[in-house]
Each structure stands twice: as C-alpha cells, then as structure tokens.
XYZ file of C-alpha atoms in Angstrom:
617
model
C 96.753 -73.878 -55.486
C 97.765 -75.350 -59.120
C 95.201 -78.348 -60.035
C 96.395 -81.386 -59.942
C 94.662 -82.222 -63.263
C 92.164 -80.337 -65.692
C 88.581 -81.269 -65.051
C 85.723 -80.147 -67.811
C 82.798 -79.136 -66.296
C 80.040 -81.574 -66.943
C 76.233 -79.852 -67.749
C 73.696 -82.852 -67.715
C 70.330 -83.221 -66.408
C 72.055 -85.286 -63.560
C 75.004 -82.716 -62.838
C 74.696 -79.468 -62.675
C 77.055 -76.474 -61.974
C 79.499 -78.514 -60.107
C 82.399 -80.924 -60.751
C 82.787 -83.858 -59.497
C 85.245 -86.644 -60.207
C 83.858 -89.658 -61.423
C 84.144 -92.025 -58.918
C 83.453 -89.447 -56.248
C 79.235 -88.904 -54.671
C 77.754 -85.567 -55.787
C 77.662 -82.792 -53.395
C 74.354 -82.379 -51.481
C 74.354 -78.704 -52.803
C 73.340 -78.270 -56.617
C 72.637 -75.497 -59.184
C 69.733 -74.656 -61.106
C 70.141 -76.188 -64.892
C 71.630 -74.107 -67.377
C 71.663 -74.954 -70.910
C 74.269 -72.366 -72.309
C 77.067 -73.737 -72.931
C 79.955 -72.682 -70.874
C 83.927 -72.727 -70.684
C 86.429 -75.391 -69.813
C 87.760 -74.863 -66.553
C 90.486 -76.837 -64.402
C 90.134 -77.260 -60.519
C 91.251 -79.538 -57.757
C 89.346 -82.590 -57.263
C 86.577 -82.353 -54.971
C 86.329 -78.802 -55.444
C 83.121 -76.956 -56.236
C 83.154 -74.885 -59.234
C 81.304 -71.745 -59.343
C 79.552 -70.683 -62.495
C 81.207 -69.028 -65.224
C 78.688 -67.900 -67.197
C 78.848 -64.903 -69.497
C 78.024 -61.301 -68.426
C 74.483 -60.995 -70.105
C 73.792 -64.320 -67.992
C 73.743 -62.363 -64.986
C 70.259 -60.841 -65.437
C 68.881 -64.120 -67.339
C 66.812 -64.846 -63.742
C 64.304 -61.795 -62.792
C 65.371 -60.384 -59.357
C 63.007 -60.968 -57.002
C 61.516 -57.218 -55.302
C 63.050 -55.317 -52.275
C 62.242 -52.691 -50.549
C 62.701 -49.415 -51.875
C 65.728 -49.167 -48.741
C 66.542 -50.525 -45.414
C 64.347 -48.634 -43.865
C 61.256 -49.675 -44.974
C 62.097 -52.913 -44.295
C 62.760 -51.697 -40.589
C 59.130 -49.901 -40.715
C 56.970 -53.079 -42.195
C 58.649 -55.206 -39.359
C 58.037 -52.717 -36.971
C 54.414 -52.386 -38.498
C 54.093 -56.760 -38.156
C 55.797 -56.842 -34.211
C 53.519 -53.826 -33.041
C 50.593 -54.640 -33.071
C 47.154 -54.764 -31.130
C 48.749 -56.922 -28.645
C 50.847 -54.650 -28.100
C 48.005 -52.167 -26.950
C 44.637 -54.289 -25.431
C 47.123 -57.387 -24.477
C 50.828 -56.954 -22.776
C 49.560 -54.330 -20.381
C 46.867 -56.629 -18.939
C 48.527 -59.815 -18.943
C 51.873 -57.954 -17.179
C 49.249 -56.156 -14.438
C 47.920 -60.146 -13.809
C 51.386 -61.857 -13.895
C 53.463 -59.838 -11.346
C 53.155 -56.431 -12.512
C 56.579 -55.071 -12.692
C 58.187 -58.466 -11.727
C 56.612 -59.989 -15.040
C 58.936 -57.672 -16.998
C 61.744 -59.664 -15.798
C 60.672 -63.208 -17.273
C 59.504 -61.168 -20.421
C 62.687 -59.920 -20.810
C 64.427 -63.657 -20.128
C 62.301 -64.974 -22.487
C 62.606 -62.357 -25.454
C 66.631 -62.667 -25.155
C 66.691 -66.301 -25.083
C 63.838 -67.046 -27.462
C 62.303 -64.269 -29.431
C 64.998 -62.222 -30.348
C 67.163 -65.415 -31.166
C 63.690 -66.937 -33.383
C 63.298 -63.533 -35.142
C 66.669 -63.139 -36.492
C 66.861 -66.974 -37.503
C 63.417 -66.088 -39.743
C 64.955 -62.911 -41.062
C 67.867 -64.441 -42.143
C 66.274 -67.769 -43.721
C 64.116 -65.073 -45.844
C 67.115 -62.889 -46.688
C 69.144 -65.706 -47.648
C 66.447 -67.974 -49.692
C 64.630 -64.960 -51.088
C 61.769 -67.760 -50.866
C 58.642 -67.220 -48.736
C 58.609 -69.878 -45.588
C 56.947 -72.544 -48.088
C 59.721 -72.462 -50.752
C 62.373 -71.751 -48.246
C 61.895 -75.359 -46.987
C 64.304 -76.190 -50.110
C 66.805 -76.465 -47.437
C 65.512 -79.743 -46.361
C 62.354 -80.559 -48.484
C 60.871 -82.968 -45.463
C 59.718 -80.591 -43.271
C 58.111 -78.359 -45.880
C 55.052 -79.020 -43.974
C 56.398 -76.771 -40.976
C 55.661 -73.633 -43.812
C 52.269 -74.846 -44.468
C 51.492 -75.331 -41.137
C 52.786 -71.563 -40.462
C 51.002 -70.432 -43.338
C 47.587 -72.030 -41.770
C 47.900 -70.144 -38.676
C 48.289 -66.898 -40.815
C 44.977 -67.737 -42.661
C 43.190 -68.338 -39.489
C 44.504 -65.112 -37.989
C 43.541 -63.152 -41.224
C 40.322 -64.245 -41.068
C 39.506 -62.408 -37.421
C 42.143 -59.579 -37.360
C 40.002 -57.505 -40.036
C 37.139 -57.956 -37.940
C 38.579 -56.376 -35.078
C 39.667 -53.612 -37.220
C 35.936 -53.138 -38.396
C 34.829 -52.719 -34.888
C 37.578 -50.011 -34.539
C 36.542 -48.155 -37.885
C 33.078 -48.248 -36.090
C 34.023 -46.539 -33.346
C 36.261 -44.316 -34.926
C 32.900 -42.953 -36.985
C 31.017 -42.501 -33.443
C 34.024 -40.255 -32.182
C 33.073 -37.621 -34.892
C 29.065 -37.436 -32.913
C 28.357 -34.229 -30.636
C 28.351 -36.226 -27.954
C 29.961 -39.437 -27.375
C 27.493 -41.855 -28.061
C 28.802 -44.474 -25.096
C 28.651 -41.222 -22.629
C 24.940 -40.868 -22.838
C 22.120 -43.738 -22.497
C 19.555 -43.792 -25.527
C 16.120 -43.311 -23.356
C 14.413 -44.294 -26.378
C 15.169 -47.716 -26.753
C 16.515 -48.645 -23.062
C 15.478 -48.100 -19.362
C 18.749 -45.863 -18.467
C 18.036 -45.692 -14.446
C 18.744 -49.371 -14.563
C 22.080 -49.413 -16.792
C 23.779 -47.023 -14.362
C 25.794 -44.066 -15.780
C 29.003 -46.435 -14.836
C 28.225 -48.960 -17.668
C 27.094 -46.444 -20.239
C 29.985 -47.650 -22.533
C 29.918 -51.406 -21.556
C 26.048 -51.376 -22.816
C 27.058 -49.458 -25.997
C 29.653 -52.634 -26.935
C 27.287 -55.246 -25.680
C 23.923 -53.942 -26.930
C 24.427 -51.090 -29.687
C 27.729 -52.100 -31.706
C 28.123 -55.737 -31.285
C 24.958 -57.405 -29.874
C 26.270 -61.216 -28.932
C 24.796 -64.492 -27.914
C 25.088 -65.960 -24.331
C 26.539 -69.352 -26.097
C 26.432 -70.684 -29.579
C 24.890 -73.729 -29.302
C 22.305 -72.533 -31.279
C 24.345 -71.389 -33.806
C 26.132 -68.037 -34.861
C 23.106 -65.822 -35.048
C 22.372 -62.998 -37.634
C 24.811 -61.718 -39.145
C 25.732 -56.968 -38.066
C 25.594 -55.356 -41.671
C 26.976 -52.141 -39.700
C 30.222 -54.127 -38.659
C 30.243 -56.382 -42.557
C 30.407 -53.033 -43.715
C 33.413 -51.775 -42.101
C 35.184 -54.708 -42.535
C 34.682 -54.680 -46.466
C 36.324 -51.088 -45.998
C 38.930 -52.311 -44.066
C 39.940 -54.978 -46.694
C 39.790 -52.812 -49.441
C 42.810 -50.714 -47.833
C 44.645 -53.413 -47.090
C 44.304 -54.832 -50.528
C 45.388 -50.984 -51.648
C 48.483 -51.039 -49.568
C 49.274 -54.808 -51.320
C 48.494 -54.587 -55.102
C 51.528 -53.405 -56.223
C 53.679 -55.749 -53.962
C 56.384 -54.271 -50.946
C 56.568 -50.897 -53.377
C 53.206 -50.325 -51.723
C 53.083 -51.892 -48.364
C 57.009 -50.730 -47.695
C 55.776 -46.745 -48.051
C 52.071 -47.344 -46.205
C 54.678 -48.483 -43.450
C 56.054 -45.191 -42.875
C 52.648 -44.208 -41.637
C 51.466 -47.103 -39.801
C 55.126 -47.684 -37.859
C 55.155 -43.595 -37.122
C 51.339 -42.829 -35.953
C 51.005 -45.468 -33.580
C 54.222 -43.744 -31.366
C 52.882 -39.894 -32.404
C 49.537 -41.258 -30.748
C 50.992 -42.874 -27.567
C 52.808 -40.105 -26.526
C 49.739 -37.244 -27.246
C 47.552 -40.133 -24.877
C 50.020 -40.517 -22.280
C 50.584 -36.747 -21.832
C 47.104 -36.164 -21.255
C 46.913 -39.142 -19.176
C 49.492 -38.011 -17.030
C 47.059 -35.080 -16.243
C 44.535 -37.075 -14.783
C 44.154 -38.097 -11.368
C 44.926 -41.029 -10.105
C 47.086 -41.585 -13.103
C 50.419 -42.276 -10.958
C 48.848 -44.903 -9.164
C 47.664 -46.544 -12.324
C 51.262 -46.189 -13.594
C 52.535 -47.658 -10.068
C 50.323 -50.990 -10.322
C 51.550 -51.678 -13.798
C 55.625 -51.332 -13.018
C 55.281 -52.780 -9.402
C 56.984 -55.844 -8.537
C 55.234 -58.681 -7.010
C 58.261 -61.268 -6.525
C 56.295 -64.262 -5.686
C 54.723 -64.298 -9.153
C 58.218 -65.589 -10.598
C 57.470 -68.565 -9.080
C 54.398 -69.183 -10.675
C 54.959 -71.524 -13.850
C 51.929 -69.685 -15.170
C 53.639 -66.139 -15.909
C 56.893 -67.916 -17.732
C 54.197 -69.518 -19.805
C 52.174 -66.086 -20.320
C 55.651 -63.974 -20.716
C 56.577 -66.948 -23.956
C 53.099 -66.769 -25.685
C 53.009 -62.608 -25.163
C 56.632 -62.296 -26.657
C 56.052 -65.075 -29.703
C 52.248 -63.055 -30.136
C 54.280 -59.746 -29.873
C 56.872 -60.497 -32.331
C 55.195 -62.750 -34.722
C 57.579 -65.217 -34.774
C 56.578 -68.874 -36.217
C 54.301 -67.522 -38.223
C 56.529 -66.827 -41.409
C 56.121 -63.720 -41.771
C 58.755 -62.319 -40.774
C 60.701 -64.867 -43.850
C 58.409 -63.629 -46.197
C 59.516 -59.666 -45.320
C 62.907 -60.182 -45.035
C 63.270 -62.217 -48.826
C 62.479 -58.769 -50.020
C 65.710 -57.629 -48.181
C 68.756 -57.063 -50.256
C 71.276 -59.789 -50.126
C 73.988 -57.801 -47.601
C 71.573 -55.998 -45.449
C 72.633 -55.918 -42.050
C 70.054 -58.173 -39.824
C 71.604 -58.356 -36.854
C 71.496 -54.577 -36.737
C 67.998 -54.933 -37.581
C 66.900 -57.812 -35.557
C 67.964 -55.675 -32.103
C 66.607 -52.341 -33.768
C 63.008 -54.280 -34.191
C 63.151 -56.500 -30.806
C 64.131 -53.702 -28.875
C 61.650 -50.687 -30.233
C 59.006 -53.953 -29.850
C 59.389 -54.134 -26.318
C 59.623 -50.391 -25.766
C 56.257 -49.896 -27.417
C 54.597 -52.477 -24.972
C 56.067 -50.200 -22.041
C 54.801 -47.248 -23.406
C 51.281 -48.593 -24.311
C 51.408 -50.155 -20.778
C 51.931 -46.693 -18.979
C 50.186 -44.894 -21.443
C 46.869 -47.604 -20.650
C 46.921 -47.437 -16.926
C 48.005 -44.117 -16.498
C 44.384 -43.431 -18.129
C 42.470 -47.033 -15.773
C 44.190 -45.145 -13.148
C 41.883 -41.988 -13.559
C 38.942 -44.386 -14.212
C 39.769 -46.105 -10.660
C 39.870 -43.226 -8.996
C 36.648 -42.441 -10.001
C 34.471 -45.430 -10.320
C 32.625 -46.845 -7.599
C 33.093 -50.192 -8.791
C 35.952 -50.648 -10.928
C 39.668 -52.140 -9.131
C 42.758 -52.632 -10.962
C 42.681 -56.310 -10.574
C 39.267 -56.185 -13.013
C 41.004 -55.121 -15.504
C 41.021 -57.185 -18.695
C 42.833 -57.174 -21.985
C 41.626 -57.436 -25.486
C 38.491 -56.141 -26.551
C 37.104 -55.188 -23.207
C 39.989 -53.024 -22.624
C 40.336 -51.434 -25.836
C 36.042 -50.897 -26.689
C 34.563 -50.821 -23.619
C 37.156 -49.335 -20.539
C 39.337 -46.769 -22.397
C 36.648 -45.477 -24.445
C 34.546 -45.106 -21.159
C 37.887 -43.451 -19.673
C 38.121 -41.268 -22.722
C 33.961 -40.397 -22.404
C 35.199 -38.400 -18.593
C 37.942 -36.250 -20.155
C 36.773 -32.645 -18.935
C 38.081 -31.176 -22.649
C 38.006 -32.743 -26.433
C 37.025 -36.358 -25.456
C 36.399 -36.375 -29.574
C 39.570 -35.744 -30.112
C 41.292 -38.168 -27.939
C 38.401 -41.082 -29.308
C 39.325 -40.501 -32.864
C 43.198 -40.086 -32.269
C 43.021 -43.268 -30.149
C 40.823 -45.632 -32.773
C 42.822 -44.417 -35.613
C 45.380 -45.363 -33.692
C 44.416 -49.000 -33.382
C 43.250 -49.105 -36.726
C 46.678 -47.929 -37.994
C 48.423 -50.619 -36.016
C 45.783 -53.108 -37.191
C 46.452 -52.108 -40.861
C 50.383 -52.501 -39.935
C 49.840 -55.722 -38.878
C 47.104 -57.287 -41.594
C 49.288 -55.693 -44.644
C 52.876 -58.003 -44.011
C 50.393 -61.233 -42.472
C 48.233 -61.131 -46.438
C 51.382 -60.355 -48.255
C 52.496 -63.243 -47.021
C 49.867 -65.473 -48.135
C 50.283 -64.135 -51.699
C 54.008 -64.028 -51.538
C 53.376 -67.958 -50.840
C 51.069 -68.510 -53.838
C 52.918 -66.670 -56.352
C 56.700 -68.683 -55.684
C 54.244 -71.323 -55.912
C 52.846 -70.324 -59.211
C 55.206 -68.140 -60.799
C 52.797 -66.964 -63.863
C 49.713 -65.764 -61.803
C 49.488 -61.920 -61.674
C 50.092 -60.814 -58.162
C 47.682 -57.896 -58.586
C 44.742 -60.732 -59.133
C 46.349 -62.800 -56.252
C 46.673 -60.246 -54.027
C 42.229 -59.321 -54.724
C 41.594 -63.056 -54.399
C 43.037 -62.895 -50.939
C 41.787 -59.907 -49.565
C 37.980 -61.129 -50.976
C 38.441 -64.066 -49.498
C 39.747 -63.086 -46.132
C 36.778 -60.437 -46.027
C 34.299 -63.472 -46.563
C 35.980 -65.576 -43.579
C 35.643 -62.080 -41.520
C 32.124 -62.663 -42.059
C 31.806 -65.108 -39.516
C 33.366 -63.214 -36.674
C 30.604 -60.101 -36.956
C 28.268 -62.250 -35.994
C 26.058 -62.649 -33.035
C 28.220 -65.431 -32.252
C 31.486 -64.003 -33.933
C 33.294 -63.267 -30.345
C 33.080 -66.962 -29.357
C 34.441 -67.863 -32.920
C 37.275 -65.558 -32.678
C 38.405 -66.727 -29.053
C 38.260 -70.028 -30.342
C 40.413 -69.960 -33.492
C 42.665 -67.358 -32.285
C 43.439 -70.537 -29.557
C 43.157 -73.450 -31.246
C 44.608 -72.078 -35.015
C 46.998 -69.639 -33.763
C 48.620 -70.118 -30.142
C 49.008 -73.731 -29.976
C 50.237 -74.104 -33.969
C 53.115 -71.774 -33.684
C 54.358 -72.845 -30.911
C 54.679 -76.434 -32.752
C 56.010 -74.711 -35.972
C 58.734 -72.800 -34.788
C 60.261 -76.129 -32.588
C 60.316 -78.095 -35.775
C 61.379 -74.836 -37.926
C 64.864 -74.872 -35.103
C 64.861 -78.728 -34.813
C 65.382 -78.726 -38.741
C 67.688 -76.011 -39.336
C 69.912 -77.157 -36.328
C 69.894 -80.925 -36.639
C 68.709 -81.950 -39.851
C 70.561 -78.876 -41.960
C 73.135 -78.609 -39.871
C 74.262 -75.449 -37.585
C 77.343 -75.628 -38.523
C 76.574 -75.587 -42.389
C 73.588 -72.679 -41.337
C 76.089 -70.578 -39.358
C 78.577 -70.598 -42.656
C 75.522 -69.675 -44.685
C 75.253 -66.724 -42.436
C 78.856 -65.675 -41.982
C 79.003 -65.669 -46.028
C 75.655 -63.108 -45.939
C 76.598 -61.115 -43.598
C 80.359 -60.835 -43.436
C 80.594 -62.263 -39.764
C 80.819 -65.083 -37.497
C 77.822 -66.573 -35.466
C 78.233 -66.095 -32.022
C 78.070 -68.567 -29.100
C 75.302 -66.761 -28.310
C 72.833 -67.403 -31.437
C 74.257 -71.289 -31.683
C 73.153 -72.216 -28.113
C 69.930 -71.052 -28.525
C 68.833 -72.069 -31.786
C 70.079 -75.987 -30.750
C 68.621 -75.486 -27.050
C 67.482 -72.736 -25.788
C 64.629 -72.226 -28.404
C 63.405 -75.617 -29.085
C 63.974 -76.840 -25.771
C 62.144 -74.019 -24.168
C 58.978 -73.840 -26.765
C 58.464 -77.772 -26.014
C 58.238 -77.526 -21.787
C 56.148 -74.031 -22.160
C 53.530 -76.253 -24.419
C 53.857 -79.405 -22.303
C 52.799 -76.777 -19.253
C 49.918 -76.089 -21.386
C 48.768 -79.249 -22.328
C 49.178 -80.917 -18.606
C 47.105 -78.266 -17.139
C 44.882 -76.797 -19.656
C 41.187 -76.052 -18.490
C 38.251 -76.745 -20.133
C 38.060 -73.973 -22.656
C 35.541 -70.957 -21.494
C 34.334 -67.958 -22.875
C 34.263 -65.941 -19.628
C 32.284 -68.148 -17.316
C 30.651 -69.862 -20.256
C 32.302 -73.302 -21.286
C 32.065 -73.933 -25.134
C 30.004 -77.007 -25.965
C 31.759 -79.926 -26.507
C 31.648 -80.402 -30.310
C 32.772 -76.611 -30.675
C 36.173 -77.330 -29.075
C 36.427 -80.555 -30.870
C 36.364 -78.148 -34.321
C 39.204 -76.019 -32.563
C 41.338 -79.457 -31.912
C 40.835 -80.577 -34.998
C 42.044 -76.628 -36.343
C 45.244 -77.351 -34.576
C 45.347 -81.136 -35.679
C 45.113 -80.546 -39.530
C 47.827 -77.755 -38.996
C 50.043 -79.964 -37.381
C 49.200 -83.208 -39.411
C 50.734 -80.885 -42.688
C 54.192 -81.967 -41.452
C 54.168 -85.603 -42.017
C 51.589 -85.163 -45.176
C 53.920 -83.026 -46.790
C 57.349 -84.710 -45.778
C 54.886 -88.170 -46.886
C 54.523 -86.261 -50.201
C 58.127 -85.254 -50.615
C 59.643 -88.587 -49.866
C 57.389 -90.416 -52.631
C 58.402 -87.558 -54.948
C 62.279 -87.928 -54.991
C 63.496 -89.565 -57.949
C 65.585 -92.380 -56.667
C 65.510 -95.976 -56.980
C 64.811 -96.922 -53.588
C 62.649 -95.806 -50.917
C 65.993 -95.793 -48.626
C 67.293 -93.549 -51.135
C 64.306 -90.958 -51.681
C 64.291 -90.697 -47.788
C 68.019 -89.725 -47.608
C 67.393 -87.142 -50.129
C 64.688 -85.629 -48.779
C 66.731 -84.370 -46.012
C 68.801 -82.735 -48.418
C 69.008 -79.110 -50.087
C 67.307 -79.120 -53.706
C 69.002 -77.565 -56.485
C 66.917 -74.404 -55.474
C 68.690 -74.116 -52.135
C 70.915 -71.259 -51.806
C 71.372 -67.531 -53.613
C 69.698 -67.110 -56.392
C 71.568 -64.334 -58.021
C 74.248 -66.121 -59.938
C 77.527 -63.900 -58.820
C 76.214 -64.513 -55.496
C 75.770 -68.097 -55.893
C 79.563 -68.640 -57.520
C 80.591 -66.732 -54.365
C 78.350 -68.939 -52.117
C 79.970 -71.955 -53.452
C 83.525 -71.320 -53.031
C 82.506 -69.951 -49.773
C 81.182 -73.438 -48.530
C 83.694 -75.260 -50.350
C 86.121 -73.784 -48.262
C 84.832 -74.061 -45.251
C 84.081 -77.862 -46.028
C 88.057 -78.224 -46.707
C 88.570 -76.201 -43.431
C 86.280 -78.596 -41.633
C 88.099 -81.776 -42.997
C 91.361 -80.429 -42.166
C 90.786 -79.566 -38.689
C 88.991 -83.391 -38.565
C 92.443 -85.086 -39.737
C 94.615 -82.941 -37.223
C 92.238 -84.105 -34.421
C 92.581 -87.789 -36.068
C-alpha cells in the first residue's frame, strides 16, 4: 500500500515508537522510550510503526533467562503440578467422593477449567516475560490480583517446608535396624496398652511430632528435631535457586523423573500383597449417586486448581523463562495430562498397599481412610512396617520420594517470590534475594513444628491458600476477557504462537472459568461449617486471624487498583481511571524485533476488525 503522505516519526516523552497524526488519539499500546535517534519513515495514517532501530540496538535491553530447552521447562512444570497432593490428597478425597465415579467430574472440571486456566497463565508469562506482578501491565488496575496470588504463595511457603522436614525425619528412621514405628519403646511407654495396631500412629503422635489437643493456650514448645530438618530442607531449595532457572531447570530432571521411578517400584510390590486388588477396586469403583452430590463437583474444582497450581502465579512466573515461540499448547496438554496420570497412579499405587493393611487389620475399613499427613506418616508407613522383605528399603524409597516431589514443588513456588522482587527491583542481586527468601521462609516454617504447628498449618493452608485462589484466578479471567479484551488477547496469542484460538479456549476463559470458580465458592461460603481440626473446633479468635488472612489478600485488589488510579498522570480523575484500564508502555514483547513484529501484527488485525465493522454497517 503506497502512503498517502510521509509522516516523521515523532520521539517525545509523550509519544513514543508510534505515529500518530495530529489530530488523531494515541493508541492504547506504547513503546518503551528510546533516545537514539532514528530514521524518517513514511506510513499510512493511523498506522503503527514498528521500530527501526539500528542492528547493535537489538541487544541494548538484557534478555531476560530461559531455560536451558523446552524440556526443562516441561520438567519444572511437571515438578510444580505433581506434587504432595498428588500423593496423601487425590486418592483420599476420590475414595470419599464416589470412588471411580469422582473421576468423571475431575475430568469435567480439569477440561473446562484447569487445563483452560493453565494454558491462559503459561501464555501471559511467555508473552510478558514479567512475573504475575509485572505482567499486570496489561491493565495496571487489577495489579492487585498478582499480589494477592503472590500472598497465597508466601503463606503456602511458609508450611510446605515443614512438611518436607517431617519427611526428611522419617526418611533418617528408615536407615534404623528395625523400623522404629514397628516396635513400641518399653522404656518410655506402657506397650500392652498402645496395641501393636497403632505402633506407627503413636510414633507420629508421641515420638516425631508431639501436638496439643487445641491451641488456646498457645503454640507450645517449639521440636528442635523437626527445626532442624527443615533448616536442611531450605538450604536445598535455596541450592537448587541461587543461580536462577539454570539451577532449578536441571534439579527438575530429578525431581519430575524419581517421583514416577518410585511409583512404579511401590506399586509392583504392592500388587504382591494381599488384598491389594480389592484396595485397587474401592478406589476405581463407581458410586453414581455421588454425582449428585454438589459436594464432590466442589472437591473435584479445589483438587484440580490444588493439583495444577493454577491462580497461584506460578505457573506465569515459569513460563516468562520460556522462549518467545515455544509451543504451549503442546505443553499445556503434555503437563495437564501426565498431571492427572500421576494422581491415578499414586491412587492405585496407595490403595493397592491400604488394601493389604485392610486385609489385615482388625480395625482399619476403607472408608477410615484419610488423606494428608495421616495417610502419608502414619498408614503407609505402618503398611510399609508389615512388608515380609526390605521394609527399609521401601521406607526410604517412599520418603525420598515425597521429599523429591516436595522439593519439585517448593523450588518453582520460591522462585517465584524472587522472580517477583527482582522485576520489581531490577538492581538487587538475585543470589542475595533468592537467601533472603529461603531464610525467611525457614523462620515462618518455624511456627508449623510446633506443638501447635498442625492446627496452624490446617488453618492457613484454608484460609491463605484455598479460598484466595479461587478469588484470584476469577478476577485474573474477568480482566483478561473483559477489561483487556479476548479478542485483542486471542491476537496476542495467534501472533506467539503462529495459530488461531479456538472456540474452545474463548468460551471458557469468558464463561466457563470465571463463571464456574464463582458458584463452586458461593457453594462454599453458603454451607461452610464451623472450621474443625478433626472433632476439635478452633476458638473463635483463631478463625477470625484466618478470615482476616483471606481478607487482606483479597483487599490487595482495590488497594492496588486505588494506588494505580491516583498514580496515572492525567488531568482528571475521569481520565487516570480510563487509563488505568489500559496497557502501559511495558505491555507487550520486550525483545525489540519481536515487538516491531507485534505491532504490525495488531495493527493489522485492528484494520481487519474495522473493515469487517463497516461491511456489517
């Protein structure tokens, strides 16, 4: 197309990297200043112009790290999705919500809404290059939603270590002669009354981690065995960060790999066992009538958004390390699917083992069966205490296991933290960042090895995880499709990854996700219980500490779009309110052949978009 007339690019303060005719508005997207001084150009009115700045210009901003290849990036998000949950959690909540039949609303709900959340985050990152703070350039009003995500990281850093420790503890004992939670120590208890059955549920309770019967008394001492272990388990993580995804993308060839090499070893031997089929059988079984229980939709959405760590921003902060082109929809179904496949396994591989223990145990159904750390310290290990050959063996390969997938999980949950803090302040060393973290993530895990540390954990994994990403990742879809724009977000996309956006993706970021996320927590909220710890209720002021967790995560949004509003640099308050909705100058590719590209790109879609308005007209 020959311009109708030559147009000088203007470089201001006020106008930069674009032309604009005089008496036209600015376009909502801008480029980062530039003060070299650059040729005269002629284009079409209206049209944006990309930059046209020298070769050695090209390398004049540093490019932000990537992973060493693809697949590392495949392994760390592997190493985030599969985690704990995966092995203490899905397998109990699916043998309580239908067995079998709960598969089928998991499934629903990870094709509708985690699968269609994950590759939204992994393609904000991958686009911005920004952590899920900075990424907010898009619209600057709801940077909030990052802060609020990055909250509910900090409050899951601060137990996840702690669980770790307990492994690392156990993982020690597997080394002894004799399992320590197989035996009863006659010198300091009265073993005819514990019962040989509850061996290892007296080691948890009264050897490793001694607890309170409330808090209202406070916390308690403080278990320098356990403080220990969790210093050591900080100081790898803080090993597999210091030198940034160079580190934590190799350390997640090991920690995506074991995990699998482990499962399989465990659910061969399990298979061996008897009453392992019938263990097997009760997990996979359908009970129908449970899909009509509002309870297991609700349990199958917080499982898969726990599973996947979606809403949390992690998954932005991995994937800005991501090379601009990289394939993530190959990626997002490689991850989502492997995900779900590893809660299977870890299912089978669990109750092929409670199946044995049933079959044994006086006591024990499957219906008693309970998830998280009763499961994983106190059931299995007891399981693992009857094998007739190597129990040692199958202890230690089973809590490095879970201290492998704990490692996997911690590593990409800190690194974002200090991925956060550094685009935040660009001079700070990110070795010294990355110690300041892990220190003081290590001093919050203080708290949870505690006499009272298990009712502190329940209570902020509730209160300043659950319920905060669940409000996060609405807004986070609520922005992107109605305040951004779909349409311009879907372009965005289509220029990244060389193809359209399906019907598919469209539907359920405008309705399916949002939509969804807001009736599972309105379920919630209408018939919540009062919060117990077993059959213990929490006192009163306690649970007022874990609303006000979720309150001050949640009250970030409006601070923070408060803050950006006053900010702008307008005339008005009408005006600074507009352009708060809009992209900064920030927004977009930062590599500058990418960003020329981008610009054309979007330019001609806009033109597209105008013409096909006029022919409807």
């Amino acid at each position: 197309m020959r311009p109708d007339r030559p147009y000088k690019r203007q470089h201001s303060h006020e106008n930069r990297g674009y032309i604009q005719d005089e008496n036209e508005p600015a376009p909502y997207i801008q480029q980062p200043q530039r003060d070299q001084k650059v040729p005269t150009v002629e284009l079409a009115p209206g049209k944006f112009l990309p930059n046209t700045f020298e070769a050695e210009l090209e390398n004049e901003e540093p490019e932000r790290e990537t992973f060493g290849n693809p697949i590392e990036f495949i392994f760390s998000c592997v190493s985030m999705s599969v985690g704990l949950g995966n092995v203490w959690r899905f397998p109990a909540t699916a043998a309580k919500n239908g067995g079998g039949a709960f598969l089928i609303p998991y499934l629903i709900v990870l094709l509708l809404i985690g699968r269609p959340l994950y590759y939204l985050e992994m393609c904000l990152g991958q686009f911005s290059k920004f952590g899920p703070v900075k990424v907010w350039n898009m619209s600057p009003l709801f940077k909030g939603v990052g802060y609020g995500s990055v909250f509910s990281v900090i409050c899951v850093l601060s137990y996840y270590c702690s669980l770790m420790a307990i492994t690392v503890y156990y993982f020690v004992a597997s080394f002894s002669t004799e399992l320590p939670w197989s035996v009863c120590n006659e010198e300091k208890f009265n073993c005819t009354e514990i019962g040989e059955e509850s061996y290892a549920h007296h080691y948890f309770h009264k050897e490793v981690f001694p607890s309170l019967p409330n808090i209202d008394d406070g916390l308690g001492s403080l278990h320098w065995k356990l403080a220990l272990c969790l210093v050591g388990s900080w100081t790898l993580v803080f090993l597999s960060l210091v030198n940034g995804v160079k580190s934590s993308g190799k350390v997640a060839y090991f920690t995506a790999i074991f995990p699998y090499v482990v499962l399989s070893i465990l659910l061969v031997r399990g298979l061996t066992l008897e009453g392992a089929w019938s263990g097997i059988l009760y997990f996979i079984t359908p009970r129908w009538s449970a899909l009509l229980s509002p309870k297991v939709w609700y349990a199958a959405v917080e499982q898969c958004l726990f599973s996947l760590g979606t809403g949390a921003g992690t998954i932005i902060y991995l994937s800005s390390h991501n090379k601009f082109k990289q394939n993530l929809f190959r990626d997002a179904l490689i991850i989502s699917f492997t995900d779900t496949f590893t809660s299977l396994l870890a299912g089978c591989t669990i109750f092929s083992v409670m199946g044995n223990l049933v079959a044994t145990s006086k006591n024990l159904t499957f219906e008693h069966i309970e998830g998280g750390s009763s499961l994983a310290f106190i059931l299995y290990p007891q399981a693992i205490a009857q094998f007739d050959w190597a129990p040692q063996f199958f202890s230690v390969l089973f809590f490095l296991m879970l201290f492998t997938l704990g490692v996997g999980s911690t590593t990409p949950l800190a690194g974002n933290v200090i991925t956060i803090i550094c685009d935040q302040f660009t001079t700070w060393k990110r070795w010294l960042v990355t110690l300041v973290v892990c220190v003081g993530g290590c001093l919050l895990g203080l708290v949870y090895v505690t006499e009272g540390g298990p009712f502190m954990l329940d209570l902020v994994d509730h209160y300043g995880v659950g319920l905060i990403i669940y409000v996060m990742a609405m807004l986070e879809c609520f922005a992107i499709s109605y305040v951004y724009g779909l349409s311009n977000w879907c372009n965005d996309i289509e220029f990244m990854l060389g193809r359209k956006v399906g019907i598919y993706w469209k539907v359920c970021w405008a309705f399916i996700v949002p939509v969804g996320l807001l009736a599972n927590l309105l379920y919630y909220l209408i018939t919540e219980p009062e919060f117990m710890a077993g059959n213990v209720p929490y006192p009163k002021l306690v649970t007022v500490f874990g609303w006000l967790l979720t309150a001050f995560a949640v009250a970030l949004v409006p601070a923070w779009g408060l803050h950006t509003v006053v900010t702008r640099k307008a005339a008005t308050f009408k005006e600074k309110f507009t352009i708060s909705f809009q992209p900064t100058e920030e927004w977009g590719p930062q590599q500058p052949t990418l960003r020329r590209e981008w610009l054309l790109f979007r330019a001609e879609k806009d033109a597209e978009q105008s013409k096909t308005k006029c022919l409807v007209l």
